[in-house]
Amino acid sequence: DVVMTQSPLSLPVTLGQPASISCRSSQSLVHSDGNTYLYWFQQRPGQSPRRLIYKVSNRDSGVPDRFSGSGSGTDFTLKISRVEAEDVGVYYCMQGTYWPPWTFGQGTKVEIK
Amino acid sequence: EVQLVESGGGLVQRGGSLRLSCAASGFTFSNSWMHWVRQTPEKGLVWVSHINGDGSGTTYADSVKGRFTISRDNAKNTLSLQMNSLRAEDTAVYYCARSFEHWGQGTLVTVSS
């Protein structure tokens, strides 16, 4: 199984400042079809997960443009350009290149300092 | 608007059975891969099972293989998860998800020992 490792696991940030979350996979996530099936999810307190990013860098509908995804191969990053109060929650990466199983990272908790 | 509404969770004794349902609306259900994902504070998000659009293809996490069965009724736009031989470690919030793009609100399953 592909292991997804996120860092940091806890990220205190100041409102208006940038934030960055790293996600590394145990093997390259480049599929034989040329796509890289790496996703990012946000889970606000008390809510269900919400997909933010698909295939590394594509924002889902309604996702603010302060969220961006980047990376390739085994190293990926989710960046928030300017953190807002509504961004508090846990962020997960997930791979869908080698399935089953689809595998998630451990989650990164973003909180306001 | 896409809606996924889970039901069927509850308290069950170890070794017992439970059937979860997910009522889908707002999209072409029969064209969509569907997943069950569970969540605990200790393990975070863990993929459980998937089914393709016409129900001909299913996959399972090793931890539930042989005990859980995923199915769908495309005439009723309903996804199901039959859970047998339940263990304490199956205790979790269970989410249904459409291709991981849309998620339900979750239903809590508690297995008592």
PDB file of C-alpha atoms in Angstrom:
ATOM      1  CA  ASP A   1       0.000   0.000   0.000  1.00  0.00           C
ATOM      2  CA  VAL A   2       1.100   3.567  -0.673  1.00  0.00           C
ATOM      3  CA  VAL A   3       1.873   5.385   2.559  1.00  0.00           C
ATOM      4  CA  MET A   4       1.079   9.093   2.693  1.00  0.00           C
ATOM      5  CA  THR A   5       3.044  11.156   5.216  1.00  0.00           C
ATOM      6  CA  GLN A   6       2.039  14.697   6.081  1.00  0.00           C
ATOM      7  CA  SER A   7       4.008  17.364   7.900  1.00  0.00           C
ATOM      8  CA  PRO A   8       3.622  19.147  10.130  1.00  0.00           C
ATOM      9  CA  LEU A   9       0.814  17.431  12.027  1.00  0.00           C
ATOM     10  CA  SER A  10      -0.009  20.681  13.808  1.00  0.00           C
ATOM     11  CA  LEU A  11       0.270  24.119  12.260  1.00  0.00           C
ATOM     12  CA  PRO A  12      -0.424  27.255  14.318  1.00  0.00           C
ATOM     13  CA  VAL A  13      -0.756  30.229  11.994  1.00  0.00           C
ATOM     14  CA  THR A  14      -1.383  33.944  12.297  1.00  0.00           C
ATOM     15  CA  LEU A  15      -4.412  35.359  10.517  1.00  0.00           C
ATOM     16  CA  GLY A  16      -3.419  36.842   7.198  1.00  0.00           C
ATOM     17  CA  GLN A  17      -0.156  34.921   7.050  1.00  0.00           C
ATOM     18  CA  PRO A  18       0.644  32.089   4.641  1.00  0.00           C
ATOM     19  CA  ALA A  19       0.576  28.412   5.562  1.00  0.00           C
ATOM     20  CA  SER A  20       2.066  25.364   3.895  1.00  0.00           C
ATOM     21  CA  ILE A  21       1.419  21.646   4.376  1.00  0.00           C
ATOM     22  CA  SER A  22       3.633  18.929   2.964  1.00  0.00           C
ATOM     23  CA  CYS A  23       2.528  15.489   1.810  1.00  0.00           C
ATOM     24  CA  ARG A  24       4.927  12.771   0.725  1.00  0.00           C
ATOM     25  CA  SER A  25       4.052   9.422  -0.797  1.00  0.00           C
ATOM     26  CA  SER A  26       6.029   6.205  -0.431  1.00  0.00           C
ATOM     27  CA  GLN A  27       6.170   5.865  -4.213  1.00  0.00           C
ATOM     28  CA  SER A  28       5.641   8.080  -7.205  1.00  0.00           C
ATOM     29  CA  LEU A  29       1.986   8.907  -7.787  1.00  0.00           C
ATOM     30  CA  VAL A  30       2.328   9.308 -11.533  1.00  0.00           C
ATOM     31  CA  HIS A  31      -0.191   6.959 -13.132  1.00  0.00           C
ATOM     32  CA  SER A  32       0.468   5.090 -16.345  1.00  0.00           C
ATOM     33  CA  ASP A  33      -2.098   7.406 -17.978  1.00  0.00           C
ATOM     34  CA  GLY A  34       0.143  10.386 -17.184  1.00  0.00           C
ATOM     35  CA  ASN A  35      -2.065  11.830 -14.469  1.00  0.00           C
ATOM     36  CA  THR A  36      -1.107  12.188 -10.828  1.00  0.00           C
ATOM     37  CA  TYR A  37      -4.023  11.334  -8.559  1.00  0.00           C
ATOM     38  CA  LEU A  38      -3.225  13.388  -5.487  1.00  0.00           C
ATOM     39  CA  TYR A  39      -6.040  15.132  -3.651  1.00  0.00           C
ATOM     40  CA  TRP A  40      -6.410  17.545  -0.744  1.00  0.00           C
ATOM     41  CA  PHE A  41      -9.344  17.694   1.662  1.00  0.00           C
ATOM     42  CA  GLN A  42     -10.374  20.148   4.348  1.00  0.00           C
ATOM     43  CA  GLN A  43     -12.370  19.084   7.389  1.00  0.00           C
ATOM     44  CA  ARG A  44     -13.663  21.941   9.503  1.00  0.00           C
ATOM     45  CA  PRO A  45     -14.610  21.181  13.116  1.00  0.00           C
ATOM     46  CA  GLY A  46     -17.817  19.178  13.257  1.00  0.00           C
ATOM     47  CA  GLN A  47     -18.118  18.900   9.486  1.00  0.00           C
ATOM     48  CA  SER A  48     -17.569  16.261   6.828  1.00  0.00           C
ATOM     49  CA  PRO A  49     -14.465  16.326   4.656  1.00  0.00           C
ATOM     50  CA  ARG A  50     -14.580  18.646   1.677  1.00  0.00           C
ATOM     51  CA  ARG A  51     -12.408  18.187  -1.380  1.00  0.00           C
ATOM     52  CA  LEU A  52     -10.308  21.259  -2.151  1.00  0.00           C
ATOM     53  CA  ILE A  53      -7.838  20.091  -4.785  1.00  0.00           C
ATOM     54  CA  TYR A  54      -7.827  17.242  -7.294  1.00  0.00           C
ATOM     55  CA  LYS A  55      -4.995  15.901  -9.425  1.00  0.00           C
ATOM     56  CA  VAL A  56      -2.347  17.914  -7.560  1.00  0.00           C
ATOM     57  CA  SER A  57      -3.295  21.449  -8.473  1.00  0.00           C
ATOM     58  CA  ASN A  58      -6.900  21.773  -9.672  1.00  0.00           C
ATOM     59  CA  ARG A  59      -9.198  23.660  -7.325  1.00  0.00           C
ATOM     60  CA  ASP A  60     -12.713  22.337  -6.856  1.00  0.00           C
ATOM     61  CA  SER A  61     -15.673  24.565  -7.547  1.00  0.00           C
ATOM     62  CA  GLY A  62     -16.183  27.190  -4.874  1.00  0.00           C
ATOM     63  CA  VAL A  63     -12.719  26.803  -3.347  1.00  0.00           C
ATOM     64  CA  PRO A  64     -11.119  30.198  -2.699  1.00  0.00           C
ATOM     65  CA  ASP A  65      -8.086  30.978  -4.803  1.00  0.00           C
ATOM     66  CA  ARG A  66      -5.974  31.448  -1.679  1.00  0.00           C
ATOM     67  CA  PHE A  67      -5.701  27.638  -1.708  1.00  0.00           C
ATOM     68  CA  SER A  68      -3.213  26.145  -4.133  1.00  0.00           C
ATOM     69  CA  GLY A  69      -1.712  22.724  -4.676  1.00  0.00           C
ATOM     70  CA  SER A  70       1.608  21.849  -6.234  1.00  0.00           C
ATOM     71  CA  GLY A  71       4.165  19.104  -6.485  1.00  0.00           C
ATOM     72  CA  SER A  72       5.085  16.060  -8.469  1.00  0.00           C
ATOM     73  CA  GLY A  73       6.231  12.483  -8.092  1.00  0.00           C
ATOM     74  CA  THR A  74       6.313  11.876  -4.355  1.00  0.00           C
ATOM     75  CA  ASP A  75       6.334  15.420  -2.930  1.00  0.00           C
ATOM     76  CA  PHE A  76       3.259  17.617  -2.764  1.00  0.00           C
ATOM     77  CA  THR A  77       2.267  20.841  -1.035  1.00  0.00           C
ATOM     78  CA  LEU A  78      -0.943  22.603  -0.118  1.00  0.00           C
ATOM     79  CA  LYS A  79      -0.519  26.336   0.396  1.00  0.00           C
ATOM     80  CA  ILE A  80      -2.876  28.894   1.863  1.00  0.00           C
ATOM     81  CA  SER A  81      -1.720  32.328   0.769  1.00  0.00           C
ATOM     82  CA  ARG A  82      -3.404  34.243   3.585  1.00  0.00           C
ATOM     83  CA  VAL A  83      -5.054  32.252   6.356  1.00  0.00           C
ATOM     84  CA  GLU A  84      -8.567  33.241   7.349  1.00  0.00           C
ATOM     85  CA  ALA A  85     -10.491  32.188  10.450  1.00  0.00           C
ATOM     86  CA  GLU A  86     -12.693  29.847   8.383  1.00  0.00           C
ATOM     87  CA  ASP A  87      -9.604  27.859   7.335  1.00  0.00           C
ATOM     88  CA  VAL A  88      -9.258  26.302  10.788  1.00  0.00           C
ATOM     89  CA  GLY A  89      -9.568  22.545  10.626  1.00  0.00           C
ATOM     90  CA  VAL A  90      -7.738  19.400   9.600  1.00  0.00           C
ATOM     91  CA  TYR A  91      -6.284  18.972   6.133  1.00  0.00           C
ATOM     92  CA  TYR A  92      -5.699  15.583   4.528  1.00  0.00           C
ATOM     93  CA  CYS A  93      -3.934  14.489   1.398  1.00  0.00           C
ATOM     94  CA  MET A  94      -5.020  11.305  -0.387  1.00  0.00           C
ATOM     95  CA  GLN A  95      -3.680   9.263  -3.253  1.00  0.00           C
ATOM     96  CA  GLY A  96      -5.834   7.577  -5.873  1.00  0.00           C
ATOM     97  CA  THR A  97      -3.170   6.308  -8.248  1.00  0.00           C
ATOM     98  CA  TYR A  98      -2.627   2.877  -6.731  1.00  0.00           C
ATOM     99  CA  TRP A  99      -5.894   1.423  -5.555  1.00  0.00           C
ATOM    100  CA  PRO A 100      -7.160  -0.398  -3.712  1.00  0.00           C
ATOM    101  CA  PRO A 101      -6.670   0.937  -1.175  1.00  0.00           C
ATOM    102  CA  TRP A 102      -7.031   4.672  -1.591  1.00  0.00           C
ATOM    103  CA  THR A 103      -4.839   6.031   1.205  1.00  0.00           C
ATOM    104  CA  PHE A 104      -4.926   9.199   3.249  1.00  0.00           C
ATOM    105  CA  GLY A 105      -2.285  11.123   5.134  1.00  0.00           C
ATOM    106  CA  GLN A 106      -2.548  11.426   8.917  1.00  0.00           C
ATOM    107  CA  GLY A 107      -3.977  14.923   8.735  1.00  0.00           C
ATOM    108  CA  THR A 108      -2.589  18.355   9.597  1.00  0.00           C
ATOM    109  CA  LYS A 109      -4.439  20.443  12.146  1.00  0.00           C
ATOM    110  CA  VAL A 110      -4.440  24.141  11.286  1.00  0.00           C
ATOM    111  CA  GLU A 111      -5.225  26.488  14.132  1.00  0.00           C
ATOM    112  CA  ILE A 112      -4.982  30.214  14.719  1.00  0.00           C
ATOM    113  CA  LYS A 113      -2.230  31.449  17.010  1.00  0.00           C
TER     114      LYS A 113
ATOM    115  CA  GLU B   1     -27.362  20.183  -5.582  1.00  0.00           C
ATOM    116  CA  VAL B   2     -25.586  16.940  -4.733  1.00  0.00           C
ATOM    117  CA  GLN B   3     -26.831  15.372  -1.532  1.00  0.00           C
ATOM    118  CA  LEU B   4     -25.647  12.231   0.228  1.00  0.00           C
ATOM    119  CA  VAL B   5     -27.481  11.211   3.371  1.00  0.00           C
ATOM    120  CA  GLU B   6     -26.247   8.269   5.427  1.00  0.00           C
ATOM    121  CA  SER B   7     -28.383   6.318   7.847  1.00  0.00           C
ATOM    122  CA  GLY B   8     -28.337   3.064   9.754  1.00  0.00           C
ATOM    123  CA  GLY B   9     -25.614   3.717  12.283  1.00  0.00           C
ATOM    124  CA  GLY B  10     -25.998   2.863  15.927  1.00  0.00           C
ATOM    125  CA  LEU B  11     -24.824   0.741  18.828  1.00  0.00           C
ATOM    126  CA  VAL B  12     -24.232  -2.935  18.169  1.00  0.00           C
ATOM    127  CA  GLN B  13     -22.586  -5.723  20.108  1.00  0.00           C
ATOM    128  CA  ARG B  14     -19.330  -7.287  19.037  1.00  0.00           C
ATOM    129  CA  GLY B  15     -20.038  -9.980  16.492  1.00  0.00           C
ATOM    130  CA  GLY B  16     -23.273  -8.344  15.422  1.00  0.00           C
ATOM    131  CA  SER B  17     -24.397  -6.866  12.132  1.00  0.00           C
ATOM    132  CA  LEU B  18     -25.465  -3.483  10.855  1.00  0.00           C
ATOM    133  CA  ARG B  19     -26.526  -2.163   7.460  1.00  0.00           C
ATOM    134  CA  LEU B  20     -25.671   1.380   6.462  1.00  0.00           C
ATOM    135  CA  SER B  21     -27.471   3.210   3.691  1.00  0.00           C
ATOM    136  CA  CYS B  22     -26.664   6.321   1.715  1.00  0.00           C
ATOM    137  CA  ALA B  23     -29.431   8.112  -0.169  1.00  0.00           C
ATOM    138  CA  ALA B  24     -28.085  10.041  -3.149  1.00  0.00           C
ATOM    139  CA  SER B  25     -29.634  12.894  -5.111  1.00  0.00           C
ATOM    140  CA  GLY B  26     -28.645  15.735  -7.387  1.00  0.00           C
ATOM    141  CA  PHE B  27     -26.488  13.763  -9.786  1.00  0.00           C
ATOM    142  CA  THR B  28     -26.587  10.740 -12.084  1.00  0.00           C
ATOM    143  CA  PHE B  29     -26.072   8.058  -9.466  1.00  0.00           C
ATOM    144  CA  SER B  30     -25.616   5.172 -11.892  1.00  0.00           C
ATOM    145  CA  ASN B  31     -22.628   6.904 -13.504  1.00  0.00           C
ATOM    146  CA  SER B  32     -20.784   7.471 -10.246  1.00  0.00           C
ATOM    147  CA  TRP B  33     -18.220   5.433  -8.371  1.00  0.00           C
ATOM    148  CA  MET B  34     -19.163   5.417  -4.728  1.00  0.00           C
ATOM    149  CA  HIS B  35     -17.039   4.876  -1.644  1.00  0.00           C
ATOM    150  CA  TRP B  36     -17.377   4.272   2.055  1.00  0.00           C
ATOM    151  CA  VAL B  37     -14.769   5.960   4.238  1.00  0.00           C
ATOM    152  CA  ARG B  38     -14.582   5.757   8.009  1.00  0.00           C
ATOM    153  CA  GLN B  39     -13.034   8.064  10.557  1.00  0.00           C
ATOM    154  CA  THR B  40     -11.790   7.735  14.089  1.00  0.00           C
ATOM    155  CA  PRO B  41      -9.814  10.262  16.152  1.00  0.00           C
ATOM    156  CA  GLU B  42      -6.936   7.781  16.357  1.00  0.00           C
ATOM    157  CA  LYS B  43      -6.638   6.752  12.698  1.00  0.00           C
ATOM    158  CA  GLY B  44      -8.169   9.703  10.851  1.00  0.00           C
ATOM    159  CA  LEU B  45      -9.763   8.971   7.499  1.00  0.00           C
ATOM    160  CA  VAL B  46      -9.583   5.376   6.284  1.00  0.00           C
ATOM    161  CA  TRP B  47     -11.020   4.130   3.018  1.00  0.00           C
ATOM    162  CA  VAL B  48     -13.293   1.109   3.474  1.00  0.00           C
ATOM    163  CA  SER B  49     -14.861   0.071   0.166  1.00  0.00           C
ATOM    164  CA  HIS B  50     -15.755   1.167  -3.345  1.00  0.00           C
ATOM    165  CA  ILE B  51     -18.267   0.154  -5.999  1.00  0.00           C
ATOM    166  CA  ASN B  52     -18.369   1.146  -9.651  1.00  0.00           C
ATOM    167  CA  GLY B  53     -21.364   2.637 -11.427  1.00  0.00           C
ATOM    168  CA  ASP B  54     -23.233  -0.508 -12.414  1.00  0.00           C
ATOM    169  CA  GLY B  55     -22.228  -2.458  -9.340  1.00  0.00           C
ATOM    170  CA  SER B  56     -20.140  -4.999 -11.236  1.00  0.00           C
ATOM    171  CA  GLY B  57     -16.886  -4.025  -9.541  1.00  0.00           C
ATOM    172  CA  THR B  58     -16.188  -3.749  -5.825  1.00  0.00           C
ATOM    173  CA  THR B  59     -13.066  -3.457  -3.680  1.00  0.00           C
ATOM    174  CA  TYR B  60     -12.467  -3.578   0.054  1.00  0.00           C
ATOM    175  CA  ALA B  61      -9.854  -2.642   2.602  1.00  0.00           C
ATOM    176  CA  ASP B  62      -8.105  -5.720   3.959  1.00  0.00           C
ATOM    177  CA  SER B  63      -9.450  -4.935   7.433  1.00  0.00           C
ATOM    178  CA  VAL B  64     -13.061  -5.462   6.309  1.00  0.00           C
ATOM    179  CA  LYS B  65     -12.704  -7.982   3.493  1.00  0.00           C
ATOM    180  CA  GLY B  66     -14.960 -10.956   4.019  1.00  0.00           C
ATOM    181  CA  ARG B  67     -17.052  -9.157   6.636  1.00  0.00           C
ATOM    182  CA  PHE B  68     -18.429  -6.104   4.811  1.00  0.00           C
ATOM    183  CA  THR B  69     -20.374  -6.043   1.547  1.00  0.00           C
ATOM    184  CA  ILE B  70     -20.979  -2.934  -0.522  1.00  0.00           C
ATOM    185  CA  SER B  71     -23.918  -2.768  -2.909  1.00  0.00           C
ATOM    186  CA  ARG B  72     -26.053  -0.258  -4.750  1.00  0.00           C
ATOM    187  CA  ASP B  73     -29.567   0.075  -6.088  1.00  0.00           C
ATOM    188  CA  ASN B  74     -29.432   2.421  -9.047  1.00  0.00           C
ATOM    189  CA  ALA B  75     -33.216   2.427  -9.386  1.00  0.00           C
ATOM    190  CA  LYS B  76     -33.476   3.842  -5.872  1.00  0.00           C
ATOM    191  CA  ASN B  77     -30.270   5.907  -5.915  1.00  0.00           C
ATOM    192  CA  THR B  78     -29.102   4.140  -2.805  1.00  0.00           C
ATOM    193  CA  LEU B  79     -25.726   2.854  -1.681  1.00  0.00           C
ATOM    194  CA  SER B  80     -25.454   0.262   1.087  1.00  0.00           C
ATOM    195  CA  LEU B  81     -22.822  -1.276   3.320  1.00  0.00           C
ATOM    196  CA  GLN B  82     -23.676  -4.556   5.033  1.00  0.00           C
ATOM    197  CA  MET B  83     -21.373  -4.984   8.000  1.00  0.00           C
ATOM    198  CA  ASN B  84     -21.147  -8.404   9.651  1.00  0.00           C
ATOM    199  CA  SER B  85     -18.966  -9.857  12.399  1.00  0.00           C
ATOM    200  CA  LEU B  86     -18.415  -6.389  13.760  1.00  0.00           C
ATOM    201  CA  ARG B  87     -15.406  -5.725  15.957  1.00  0.00           C
ATOM    202  CA  ALA B  88     -14.590  -2.978  18.435  1.00  0.00           C
ATOM    203  CA  GLU B  89     -12.118  -1.545  15.919  1.00  0.00           C
ATOM    204  CA  ASP B  90     -14.956  -0.971  13.440  1.00  0.00           C
ATOM    205  CA  THR B  91     -16.250   1.784  15.713  1.00  0.00           C
ATOM    206  CA  ALA B  92     -16.119   4.959  13.631  1.00  0.00           C
ATOM    207  CA  VAL B  93     -18.068   7.583  11.778  1.00  0.00           C
ATOM    208  CA  TYR B  94     -18.848   6.173   8.344  1.00  0.00           C
ATOM    209  CA  TYR B  95     -19.124   8.475   5.350  1.00  0.00           C
ATOM    210  CA  CYS B  96     -20.364   7.724   1.874  1.00  0.00           C
ATOM    211  CA  ALA B  97     -18.642   9.688  -0.861  1.00  0.00           C
ATOM    212  CA  ARG B  98     -19.165  10.191  -4.561  1.00  0.00           C
ATOM    213  CA  SER B  99     -15.740   9.853  -6.184  1.00  0.00           C
ATOM    214  CA  PHE B 100     -14.423  11.655  -3.094  1.00  0.00           C
ATOM    215  CA  GLU B 101     -15.809  14.894  -4.558  1.00  0.00           C
ATOM    216  CA  HIS B 102     -18.951  14.930  -2.445  1.00  0.00           C
ATOM    217  CA  TRP B 103     -19.404  13.506   1.033  1.00  0.00           C
ATOM    218  CA  GLY B 104     -22.347  12.782   3.267  1.00  0.00           C
ATOM    219  CA  GLN B 105     -22.665  13.977   6.848  1.00  0.00           C
ATOM    220  CA  GLY B 106     -21.621  10.615   8.271  1.00  0.00           C
ATOM    221  CA  THR B 107     -23.258   8.067  10.541  1.00  0.00           C
ATOM    222  CA  LEU B 108     -21.755   6.804  13.786  1.00  0.00           C
ATOM    223  CA  VAL B 109     -21.236   3.095  14.333  1.00  0.00           C
ATOM    224  CA  THR B 110     -20.331   1.981  17.837  1.00  0.00           C
ATOM    225  CA  VAL B 111     -19.411  -1.634  18.504  1.00  0.00           C
ATOM    226  CA  SER B 112     -19.532  -2.547  22.157  1.00  0.00           C
ATOM    227  CA  SER B 113     -17.341  -5.241  23.601  1.00  0.00           C
TER     228      SER B 113
END
